[in-house]
PDB file of C-alpha atoms and ligand atoms in Angstrom:
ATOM      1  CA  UNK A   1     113.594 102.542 101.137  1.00  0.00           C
ATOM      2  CA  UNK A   2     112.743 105.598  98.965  1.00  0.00           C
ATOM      3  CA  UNK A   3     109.807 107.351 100.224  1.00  0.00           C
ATOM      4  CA  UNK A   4     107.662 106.935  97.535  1.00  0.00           C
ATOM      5  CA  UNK A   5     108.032 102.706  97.797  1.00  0.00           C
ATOM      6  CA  UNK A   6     106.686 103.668 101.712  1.00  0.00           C
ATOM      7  CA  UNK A   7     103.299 102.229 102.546  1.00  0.00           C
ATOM      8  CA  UNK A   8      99.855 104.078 102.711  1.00  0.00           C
ATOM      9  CA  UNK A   9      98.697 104.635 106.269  1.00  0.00           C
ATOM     10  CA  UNK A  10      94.606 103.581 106.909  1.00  0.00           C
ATOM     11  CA  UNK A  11      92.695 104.041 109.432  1.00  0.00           C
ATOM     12  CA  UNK A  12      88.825 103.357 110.676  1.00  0.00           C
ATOM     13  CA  UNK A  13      88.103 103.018 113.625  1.00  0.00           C
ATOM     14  CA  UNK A  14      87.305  98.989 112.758  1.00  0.00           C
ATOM     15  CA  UNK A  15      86.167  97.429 109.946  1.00  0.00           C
ATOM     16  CA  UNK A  16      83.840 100.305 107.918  1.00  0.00           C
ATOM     17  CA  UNK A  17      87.404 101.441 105.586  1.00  0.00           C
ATOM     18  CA  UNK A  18      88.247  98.802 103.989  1.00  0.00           C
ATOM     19  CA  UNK A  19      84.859  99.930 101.883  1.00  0.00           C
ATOM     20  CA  UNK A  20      87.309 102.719 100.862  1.00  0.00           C
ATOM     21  CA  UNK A  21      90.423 100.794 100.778  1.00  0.00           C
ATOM     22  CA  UNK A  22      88.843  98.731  98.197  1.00  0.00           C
ATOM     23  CA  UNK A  23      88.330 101.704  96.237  1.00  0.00           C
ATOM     24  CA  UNK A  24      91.781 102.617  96.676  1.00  0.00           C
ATOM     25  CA  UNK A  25      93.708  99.997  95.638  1.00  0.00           C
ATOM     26  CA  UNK A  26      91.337  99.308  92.692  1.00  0.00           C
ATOM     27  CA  UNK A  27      92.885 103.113  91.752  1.00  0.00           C
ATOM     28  CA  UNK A  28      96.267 102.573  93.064  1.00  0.00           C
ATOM     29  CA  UNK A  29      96.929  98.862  92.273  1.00  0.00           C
ATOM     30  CA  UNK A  30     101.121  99.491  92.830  1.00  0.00           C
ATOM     31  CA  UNK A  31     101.012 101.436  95.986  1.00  0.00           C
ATOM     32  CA  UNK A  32     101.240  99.240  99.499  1.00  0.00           C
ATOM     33  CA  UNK A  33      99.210  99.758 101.948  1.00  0.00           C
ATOM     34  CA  UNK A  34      98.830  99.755 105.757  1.00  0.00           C
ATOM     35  CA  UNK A  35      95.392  99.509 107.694  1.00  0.00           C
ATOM     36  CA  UNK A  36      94.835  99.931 111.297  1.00  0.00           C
ATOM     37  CA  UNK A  37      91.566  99.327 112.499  1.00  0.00           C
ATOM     38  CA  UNK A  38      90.898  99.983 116.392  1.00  0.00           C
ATOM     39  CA  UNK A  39      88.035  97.301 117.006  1.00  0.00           C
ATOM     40  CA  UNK A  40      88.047  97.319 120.052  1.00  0.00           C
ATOM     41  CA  UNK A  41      87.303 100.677 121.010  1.00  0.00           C
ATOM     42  CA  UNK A  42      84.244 100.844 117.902  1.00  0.00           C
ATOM     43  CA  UNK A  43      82.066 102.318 117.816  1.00  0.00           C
ATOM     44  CA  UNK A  44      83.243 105.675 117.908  1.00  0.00           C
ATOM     45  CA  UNK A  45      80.534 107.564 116.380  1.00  0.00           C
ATOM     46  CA  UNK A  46      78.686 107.430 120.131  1.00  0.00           C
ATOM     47  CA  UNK A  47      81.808 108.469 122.030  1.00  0.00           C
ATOM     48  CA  UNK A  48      83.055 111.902 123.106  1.00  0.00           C
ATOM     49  CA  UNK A  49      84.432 114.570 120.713  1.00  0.00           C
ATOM     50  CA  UNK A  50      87.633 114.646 123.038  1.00  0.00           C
ATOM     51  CA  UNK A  51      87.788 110.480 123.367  1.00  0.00           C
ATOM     52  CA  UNK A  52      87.901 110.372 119.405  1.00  0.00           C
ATOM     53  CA  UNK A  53      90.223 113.113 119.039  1.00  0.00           C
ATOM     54  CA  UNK A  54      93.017 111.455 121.286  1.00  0.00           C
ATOM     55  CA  UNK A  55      92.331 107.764 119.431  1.00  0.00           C
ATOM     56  CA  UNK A  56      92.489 109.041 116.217  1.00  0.00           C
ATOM     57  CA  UNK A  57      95.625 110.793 116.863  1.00  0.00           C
ATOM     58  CA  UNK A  58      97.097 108.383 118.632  1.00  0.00           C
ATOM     59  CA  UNK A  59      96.324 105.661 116.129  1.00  0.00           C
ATOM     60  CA  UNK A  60      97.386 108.114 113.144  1.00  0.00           C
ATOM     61  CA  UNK A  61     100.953 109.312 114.706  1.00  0.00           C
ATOM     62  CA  UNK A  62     101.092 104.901 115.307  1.00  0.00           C
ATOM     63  CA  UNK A  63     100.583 104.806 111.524  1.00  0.00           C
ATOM     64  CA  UNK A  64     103.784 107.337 111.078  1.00  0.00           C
ATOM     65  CA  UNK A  65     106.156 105.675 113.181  1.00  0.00           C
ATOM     66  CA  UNK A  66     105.432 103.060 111.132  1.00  0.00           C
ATOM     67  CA  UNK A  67     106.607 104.837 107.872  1.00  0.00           C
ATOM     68  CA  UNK A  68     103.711 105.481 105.913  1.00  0.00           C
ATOM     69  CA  UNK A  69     104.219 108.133 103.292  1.00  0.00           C
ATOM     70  CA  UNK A  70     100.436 109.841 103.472  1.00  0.00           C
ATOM     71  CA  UNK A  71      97.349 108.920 106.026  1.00  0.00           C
ATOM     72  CA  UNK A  72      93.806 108.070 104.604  1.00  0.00           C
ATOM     73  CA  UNK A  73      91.171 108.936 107.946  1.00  0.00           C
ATOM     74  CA  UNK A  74      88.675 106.410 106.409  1.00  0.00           C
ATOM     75  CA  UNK A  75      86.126 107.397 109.242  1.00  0.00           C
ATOM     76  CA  UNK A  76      83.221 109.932 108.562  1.00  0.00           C
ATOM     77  CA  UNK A  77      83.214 110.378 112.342  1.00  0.00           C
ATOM     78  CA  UNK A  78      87.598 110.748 112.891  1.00  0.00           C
ATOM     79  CA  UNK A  79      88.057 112.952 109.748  1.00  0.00           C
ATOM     80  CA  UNK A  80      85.188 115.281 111.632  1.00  0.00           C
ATOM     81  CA  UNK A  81      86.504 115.011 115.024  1.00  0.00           C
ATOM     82  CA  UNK A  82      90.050 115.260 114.316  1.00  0.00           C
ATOM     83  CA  UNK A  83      91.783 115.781 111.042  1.00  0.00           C
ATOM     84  CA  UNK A  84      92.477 119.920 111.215  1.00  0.00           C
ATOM     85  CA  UNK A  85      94.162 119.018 114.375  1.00  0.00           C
ATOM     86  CA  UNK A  86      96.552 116.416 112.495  1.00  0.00           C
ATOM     87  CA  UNK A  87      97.257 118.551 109.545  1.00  0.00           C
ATOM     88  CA  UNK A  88      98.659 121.285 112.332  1.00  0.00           C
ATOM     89  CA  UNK A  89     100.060 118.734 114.161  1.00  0.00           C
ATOM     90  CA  UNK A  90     102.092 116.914 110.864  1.00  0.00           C
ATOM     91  CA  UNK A  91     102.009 120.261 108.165  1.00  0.00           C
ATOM     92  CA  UNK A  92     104.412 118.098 105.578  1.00  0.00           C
ATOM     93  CA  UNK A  93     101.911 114.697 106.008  1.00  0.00           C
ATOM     94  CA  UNK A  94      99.759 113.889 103.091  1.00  0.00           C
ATOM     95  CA  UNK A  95      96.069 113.490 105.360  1.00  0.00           C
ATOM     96  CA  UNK A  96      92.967 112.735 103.574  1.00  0.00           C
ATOM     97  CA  UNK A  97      89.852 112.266 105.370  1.00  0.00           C
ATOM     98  CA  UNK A  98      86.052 111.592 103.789  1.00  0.00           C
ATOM     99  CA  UNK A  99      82.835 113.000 104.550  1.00  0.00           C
ATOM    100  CA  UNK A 100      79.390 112.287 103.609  1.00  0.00           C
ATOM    101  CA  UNK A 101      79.158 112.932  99.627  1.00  0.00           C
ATOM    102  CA  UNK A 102      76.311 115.202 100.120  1.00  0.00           C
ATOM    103  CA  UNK A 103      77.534 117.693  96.887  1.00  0.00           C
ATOM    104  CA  UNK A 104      76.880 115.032  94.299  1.00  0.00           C
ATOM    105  CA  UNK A 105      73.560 113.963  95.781  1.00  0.00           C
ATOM    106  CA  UNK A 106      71.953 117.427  96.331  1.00  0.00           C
ATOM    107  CA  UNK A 107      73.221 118.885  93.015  1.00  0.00           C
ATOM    108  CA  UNK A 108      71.943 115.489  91.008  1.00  0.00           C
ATOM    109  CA  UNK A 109      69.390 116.599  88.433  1.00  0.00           C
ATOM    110  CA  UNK A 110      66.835 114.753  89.719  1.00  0.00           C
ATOM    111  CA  UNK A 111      67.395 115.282  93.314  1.00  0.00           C
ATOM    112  CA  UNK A 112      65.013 116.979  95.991  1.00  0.00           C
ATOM    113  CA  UNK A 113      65.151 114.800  98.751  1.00  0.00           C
ATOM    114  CA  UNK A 114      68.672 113.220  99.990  1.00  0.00           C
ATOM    115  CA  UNK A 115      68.491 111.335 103.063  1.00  0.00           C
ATOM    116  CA  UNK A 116      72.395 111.319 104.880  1.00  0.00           C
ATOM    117  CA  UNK A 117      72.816 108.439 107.080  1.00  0.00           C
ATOM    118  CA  UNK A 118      75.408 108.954 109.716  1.00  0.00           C
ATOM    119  CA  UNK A 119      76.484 108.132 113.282  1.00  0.00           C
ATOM    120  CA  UNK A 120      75.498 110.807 116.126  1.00  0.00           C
ATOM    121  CA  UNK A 121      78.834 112.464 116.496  1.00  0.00           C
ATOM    122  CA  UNK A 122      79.632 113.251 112.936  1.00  0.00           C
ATOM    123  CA  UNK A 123      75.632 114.370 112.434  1.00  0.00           C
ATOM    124  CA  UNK A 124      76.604 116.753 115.522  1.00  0.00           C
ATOM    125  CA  UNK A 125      79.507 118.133 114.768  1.00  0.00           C
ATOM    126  CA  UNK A 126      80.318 121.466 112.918  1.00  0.00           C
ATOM    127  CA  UNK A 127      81.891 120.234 110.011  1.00  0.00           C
ATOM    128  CA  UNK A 128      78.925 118.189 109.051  1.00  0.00           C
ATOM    129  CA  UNK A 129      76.344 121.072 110.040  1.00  0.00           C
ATOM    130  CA  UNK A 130      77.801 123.254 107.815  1.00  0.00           C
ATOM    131  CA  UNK A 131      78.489 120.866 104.663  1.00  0.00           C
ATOM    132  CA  UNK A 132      74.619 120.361 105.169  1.00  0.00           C
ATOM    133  CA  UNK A 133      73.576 123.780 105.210  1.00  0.00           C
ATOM    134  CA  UNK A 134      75.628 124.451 102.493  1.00  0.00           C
ATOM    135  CA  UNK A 135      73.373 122.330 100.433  1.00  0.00           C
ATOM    136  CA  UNK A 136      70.018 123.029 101.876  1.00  0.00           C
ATOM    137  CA  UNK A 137      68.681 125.272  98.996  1.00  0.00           C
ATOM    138  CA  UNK A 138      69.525 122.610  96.006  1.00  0.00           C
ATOM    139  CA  UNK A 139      67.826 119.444  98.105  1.00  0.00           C
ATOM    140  CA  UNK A 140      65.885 118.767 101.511  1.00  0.00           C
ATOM    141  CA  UNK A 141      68.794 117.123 103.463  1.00  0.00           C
ATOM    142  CA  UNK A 142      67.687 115.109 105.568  1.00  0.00           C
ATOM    143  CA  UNK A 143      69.946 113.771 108.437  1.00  0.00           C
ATOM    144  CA  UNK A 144      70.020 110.424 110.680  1.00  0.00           C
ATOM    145  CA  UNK A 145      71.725 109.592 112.911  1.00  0.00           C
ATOM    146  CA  UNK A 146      72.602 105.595 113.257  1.00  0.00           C
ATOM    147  CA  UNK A 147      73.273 105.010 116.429  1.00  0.00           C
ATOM    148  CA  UNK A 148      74.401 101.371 116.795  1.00  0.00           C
ATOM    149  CA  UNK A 149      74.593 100.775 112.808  1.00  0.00           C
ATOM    150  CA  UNK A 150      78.434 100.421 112.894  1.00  0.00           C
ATOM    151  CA  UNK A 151      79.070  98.401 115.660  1.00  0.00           C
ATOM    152  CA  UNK A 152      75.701  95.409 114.071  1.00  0.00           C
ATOM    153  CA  UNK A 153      78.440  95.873 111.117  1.00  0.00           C
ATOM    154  CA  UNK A 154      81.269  95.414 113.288  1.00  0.00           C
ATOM    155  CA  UNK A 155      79.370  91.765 114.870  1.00  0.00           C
ATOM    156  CA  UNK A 156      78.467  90.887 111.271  1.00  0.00           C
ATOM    157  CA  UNK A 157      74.740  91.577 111.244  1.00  0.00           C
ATOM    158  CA  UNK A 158      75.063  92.543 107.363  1.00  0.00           C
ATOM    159  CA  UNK A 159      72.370  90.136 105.653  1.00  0.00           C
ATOM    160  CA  UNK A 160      69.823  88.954 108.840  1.00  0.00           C
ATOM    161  CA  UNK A 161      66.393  89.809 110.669  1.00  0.00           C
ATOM    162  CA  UNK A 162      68.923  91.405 113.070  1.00  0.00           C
ATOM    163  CA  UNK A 163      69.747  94.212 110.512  1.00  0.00           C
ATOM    164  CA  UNK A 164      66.372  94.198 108.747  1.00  0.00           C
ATOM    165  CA  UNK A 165      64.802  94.786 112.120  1.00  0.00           C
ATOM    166  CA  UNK A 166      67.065  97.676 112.935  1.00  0.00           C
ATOM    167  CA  UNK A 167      66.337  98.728 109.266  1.00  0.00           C
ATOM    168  CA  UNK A 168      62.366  99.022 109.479  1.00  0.00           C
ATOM    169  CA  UNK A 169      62.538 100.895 112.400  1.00  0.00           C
ATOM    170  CA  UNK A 170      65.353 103.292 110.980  1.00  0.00           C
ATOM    171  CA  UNK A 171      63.298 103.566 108.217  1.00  0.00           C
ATOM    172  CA  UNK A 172      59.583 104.103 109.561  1.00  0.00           C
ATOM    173  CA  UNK A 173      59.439 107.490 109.526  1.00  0.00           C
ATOM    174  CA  UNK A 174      60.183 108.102 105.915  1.00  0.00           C
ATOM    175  CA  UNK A 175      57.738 105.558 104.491  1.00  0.00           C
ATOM    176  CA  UNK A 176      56.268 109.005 103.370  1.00  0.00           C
ATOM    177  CA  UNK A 177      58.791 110.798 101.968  1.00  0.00           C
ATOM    178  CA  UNK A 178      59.832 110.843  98.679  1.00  0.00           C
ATOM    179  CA  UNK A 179      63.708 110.258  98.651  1.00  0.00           C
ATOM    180  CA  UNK A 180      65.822 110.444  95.871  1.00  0.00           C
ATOM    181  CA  UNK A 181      69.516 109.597  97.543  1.00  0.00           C
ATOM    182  CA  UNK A 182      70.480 107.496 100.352  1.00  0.00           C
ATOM    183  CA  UNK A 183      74.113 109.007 101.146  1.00  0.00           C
ATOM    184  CA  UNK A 184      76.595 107.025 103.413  1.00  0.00           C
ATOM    185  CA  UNK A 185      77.596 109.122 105.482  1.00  0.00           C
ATOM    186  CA  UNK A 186      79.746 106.055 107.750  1.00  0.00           C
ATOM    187  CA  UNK A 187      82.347 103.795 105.738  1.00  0.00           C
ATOM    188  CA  UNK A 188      80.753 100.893 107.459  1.00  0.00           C
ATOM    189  CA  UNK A 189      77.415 101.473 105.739  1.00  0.00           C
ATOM    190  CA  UNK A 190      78.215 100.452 102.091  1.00  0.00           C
ATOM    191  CA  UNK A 191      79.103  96.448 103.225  1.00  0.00           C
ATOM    192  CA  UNK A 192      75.379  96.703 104.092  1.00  0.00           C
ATOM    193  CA  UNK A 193      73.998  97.987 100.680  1.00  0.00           C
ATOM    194  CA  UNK A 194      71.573  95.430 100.117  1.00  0.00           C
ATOM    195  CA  UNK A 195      69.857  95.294 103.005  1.00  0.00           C
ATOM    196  CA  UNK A 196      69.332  99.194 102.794  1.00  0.00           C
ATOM    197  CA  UNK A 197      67.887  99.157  99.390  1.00  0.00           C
ATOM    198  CA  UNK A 198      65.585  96.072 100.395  1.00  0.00           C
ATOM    199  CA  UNK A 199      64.596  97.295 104.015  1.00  0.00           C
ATOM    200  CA  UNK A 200      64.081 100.810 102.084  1.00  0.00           C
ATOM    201  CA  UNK A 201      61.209  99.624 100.100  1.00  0.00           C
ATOM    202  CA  UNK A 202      61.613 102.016  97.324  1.00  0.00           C
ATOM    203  CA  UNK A 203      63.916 102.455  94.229  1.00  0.00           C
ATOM    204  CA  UNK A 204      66.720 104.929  95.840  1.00  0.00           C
ATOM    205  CA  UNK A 205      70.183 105.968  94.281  1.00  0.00           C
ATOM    206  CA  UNK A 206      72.742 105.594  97.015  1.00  0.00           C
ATOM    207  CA  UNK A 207      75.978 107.080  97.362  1.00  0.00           C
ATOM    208  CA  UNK A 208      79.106 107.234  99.328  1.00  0.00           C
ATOM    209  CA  UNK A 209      82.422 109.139  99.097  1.00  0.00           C
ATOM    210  CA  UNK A 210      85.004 105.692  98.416  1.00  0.00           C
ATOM    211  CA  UNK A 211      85.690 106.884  94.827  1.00  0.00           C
ATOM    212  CA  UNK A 212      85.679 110.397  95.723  1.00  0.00           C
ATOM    213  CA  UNK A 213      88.553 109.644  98.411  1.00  0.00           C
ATOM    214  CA  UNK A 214      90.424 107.306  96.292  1.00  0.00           C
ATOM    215  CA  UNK A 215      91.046 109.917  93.741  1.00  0.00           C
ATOM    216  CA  UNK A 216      91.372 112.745  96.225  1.00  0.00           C
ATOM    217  CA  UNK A 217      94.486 110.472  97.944  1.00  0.00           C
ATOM    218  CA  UNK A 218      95.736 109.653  94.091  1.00  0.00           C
ATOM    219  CA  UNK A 219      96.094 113.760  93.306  1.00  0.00           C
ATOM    220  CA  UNK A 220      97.709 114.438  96.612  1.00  0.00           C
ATOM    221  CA  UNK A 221     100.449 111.499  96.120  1.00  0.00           C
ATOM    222  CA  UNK A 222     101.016 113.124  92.533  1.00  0.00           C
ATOM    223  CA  UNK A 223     101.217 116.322  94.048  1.00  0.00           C
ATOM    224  CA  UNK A 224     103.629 115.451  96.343  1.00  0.00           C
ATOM    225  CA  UNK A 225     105.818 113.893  93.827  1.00  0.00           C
ATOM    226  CA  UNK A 226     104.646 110.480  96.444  1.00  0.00           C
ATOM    227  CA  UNK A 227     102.931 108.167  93.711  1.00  0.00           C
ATOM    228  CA  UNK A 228     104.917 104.856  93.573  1.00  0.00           C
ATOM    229  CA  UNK A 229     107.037 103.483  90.671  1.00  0.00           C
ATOM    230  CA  UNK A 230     106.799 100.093  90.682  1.00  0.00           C
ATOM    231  CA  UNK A 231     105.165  97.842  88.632  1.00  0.00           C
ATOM    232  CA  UNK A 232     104.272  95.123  90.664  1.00  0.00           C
ATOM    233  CA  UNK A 233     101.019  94.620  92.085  1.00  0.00           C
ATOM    234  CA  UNK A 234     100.993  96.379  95.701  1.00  0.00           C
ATOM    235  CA  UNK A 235     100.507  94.837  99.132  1.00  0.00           C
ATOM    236  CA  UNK A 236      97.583  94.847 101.732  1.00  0.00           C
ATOM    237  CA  UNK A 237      98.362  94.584 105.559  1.00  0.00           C
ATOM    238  CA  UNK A 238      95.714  94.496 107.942  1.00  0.00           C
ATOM    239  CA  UNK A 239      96.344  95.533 111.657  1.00  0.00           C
ATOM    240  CA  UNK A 240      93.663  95.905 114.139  1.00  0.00           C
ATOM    241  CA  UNK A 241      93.449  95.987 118.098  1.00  0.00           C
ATOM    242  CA  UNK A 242      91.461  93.332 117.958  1.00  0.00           C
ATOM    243  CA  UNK A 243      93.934  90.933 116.651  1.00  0.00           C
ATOM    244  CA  UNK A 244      91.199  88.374 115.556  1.00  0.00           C
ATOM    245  CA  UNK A 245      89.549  90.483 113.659  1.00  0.00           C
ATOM    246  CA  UNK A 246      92.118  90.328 110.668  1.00  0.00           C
ATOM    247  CA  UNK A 247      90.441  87.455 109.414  1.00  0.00           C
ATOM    248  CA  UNK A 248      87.364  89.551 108.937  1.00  0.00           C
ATOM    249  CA  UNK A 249      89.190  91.880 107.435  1.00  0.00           C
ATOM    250  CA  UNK A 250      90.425  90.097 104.289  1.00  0.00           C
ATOM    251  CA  UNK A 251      86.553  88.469 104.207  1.00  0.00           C
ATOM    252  CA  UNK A 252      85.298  92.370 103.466  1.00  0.00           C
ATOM    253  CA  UNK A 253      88.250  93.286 101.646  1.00  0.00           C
ATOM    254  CA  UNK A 254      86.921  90.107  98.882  1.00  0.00           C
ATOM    255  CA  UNK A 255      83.334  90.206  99.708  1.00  0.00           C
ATOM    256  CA  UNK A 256      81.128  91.111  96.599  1.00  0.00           C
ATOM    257  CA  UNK A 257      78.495  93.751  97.367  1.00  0.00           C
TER     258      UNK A 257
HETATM  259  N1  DGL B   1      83.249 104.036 110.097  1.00  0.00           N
HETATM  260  C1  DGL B   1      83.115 105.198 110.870  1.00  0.00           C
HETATM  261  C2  DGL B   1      82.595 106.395 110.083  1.00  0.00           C
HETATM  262  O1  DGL B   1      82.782 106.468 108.895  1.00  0.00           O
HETATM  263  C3  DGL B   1      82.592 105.174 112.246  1.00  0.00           C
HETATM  264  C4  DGL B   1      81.842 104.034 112.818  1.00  0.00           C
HETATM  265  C5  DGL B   1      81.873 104.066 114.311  1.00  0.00           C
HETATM  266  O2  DGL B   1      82.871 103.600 114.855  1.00  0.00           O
HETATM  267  O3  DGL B   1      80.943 104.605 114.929  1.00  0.00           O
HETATM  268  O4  DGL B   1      82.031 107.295 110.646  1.00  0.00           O
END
């Protein structure tokens, strides 16, 4: 097969890429792609740096024996914990990762306040501290962590009291504040869009990095002389250590939000 009919390796570490997958094939409608989602060991955003190092890697270097031409980390929490480590690890692989989409909210005109939801471990980690800080003197950036978000995504809380209870609590403490951007900072977050901007309260822009990635993975294919030449429409597998979660899978991949 000539490398640049190989598939697209994806990986979350469940359910929470396929909001950037979507993006990606909506930009890339001729590539093929692969997505490995590791269900059972979400959520990873409360696990050890180390523990989400070796399961991304593991899962990514998976991907490659498979013969995927490039790797999309579609995890907020992976890409922090793990993707220098891959690029040493595989110089000549095509890795994009995401991270919270902080830029475009803190440098919008209207902007002061931008609130970045997140899970604990990418909040806590360097990379994230210093995109923050970077950004400080254009907005207030305000950070919270989710703990347990991702995994009421994972069971399928997306519309229910179960999420709008979590929600108001989240939320309390900002009933104050004015807030200008909600940034998802976690790929599961944007299949629960709604019930931020209702349990919010207020009008609120809110942003995540999908098309940001999706065109970040479309200029390194180019660049690596990778972009397919077909045609015909591309192809979506869905893999995931929780085998009977791939019927979930193709329910987000459809679902209007
Ligand atoms: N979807 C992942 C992210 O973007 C992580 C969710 C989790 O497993 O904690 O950070």
């Amino acid at each position: 097969m000539d490398k640049q009919d190989r598939p697209i390796g994806f990986f979350d570490s469940g359910l929470g890429g396929i909001s950037v997958l979507r993006a990606c094939t909506a930009l890339l409608p001729h590539e093929d792609f692969l997505y490995f989602g590791d269900s059972v060991n979400a959520p990873y955003g409360e696990k050890s740096l180390e523990t989400v190092r070796d399961l991304t890697i593991r899962a990514i270097e998976d991907l490659m024996d498979q013969g995927v031409k490039a790797v999309v980390v579609a995890c907020n929490t992976a890409t922090s914990a793990a993707i220098a480590l891959l690029r040493d690890r595989h110089p000549h692989l095509p890795i994009i990762g995401i991270e919270p989409a902080v830029k475009p909210a803190a440098q919008a005109h209207n902007s002061s306040s931008v609130l970045v939801m997140a899970t604990p471990l990418t909040i806590q980690e360097d990379k994230y501290q210093k995109l923050a800080a970077a950004f400080c003197h254009e907005a207030n950036v305000i950070s919270l962590p989710c703990k347990g978000l991702a995994e009421l995504v994972e069971q399928g809380h997306m519309e229910d009291s179960v999420m709008d209870d979590y929600l108001q609590t989240l939320f309390l403490p900002f009933r104050h504040c004015s807030v200008e951007y909600i940034v998802l900072g976690c790929t599961h977050y944007p299949f629960v869009r709604s019930a931020l901007r209702k349990n919010f309260g207020r009008p609120v822009e809110i942003i995540d990095g999908s098309d940001g990635t999706a065109r970040q993975l479309k200029r390194q294919l180019e660049a690596a002389g990778l972009l397919s030449r077909r045609q015909a429409d591309g192809r979506v597998t869905f893999q995931n250590s929780r085998p009977e979660m791939i019927g979930k899978c193709w329910e987000l991949y459809n679902l209007v939000y």
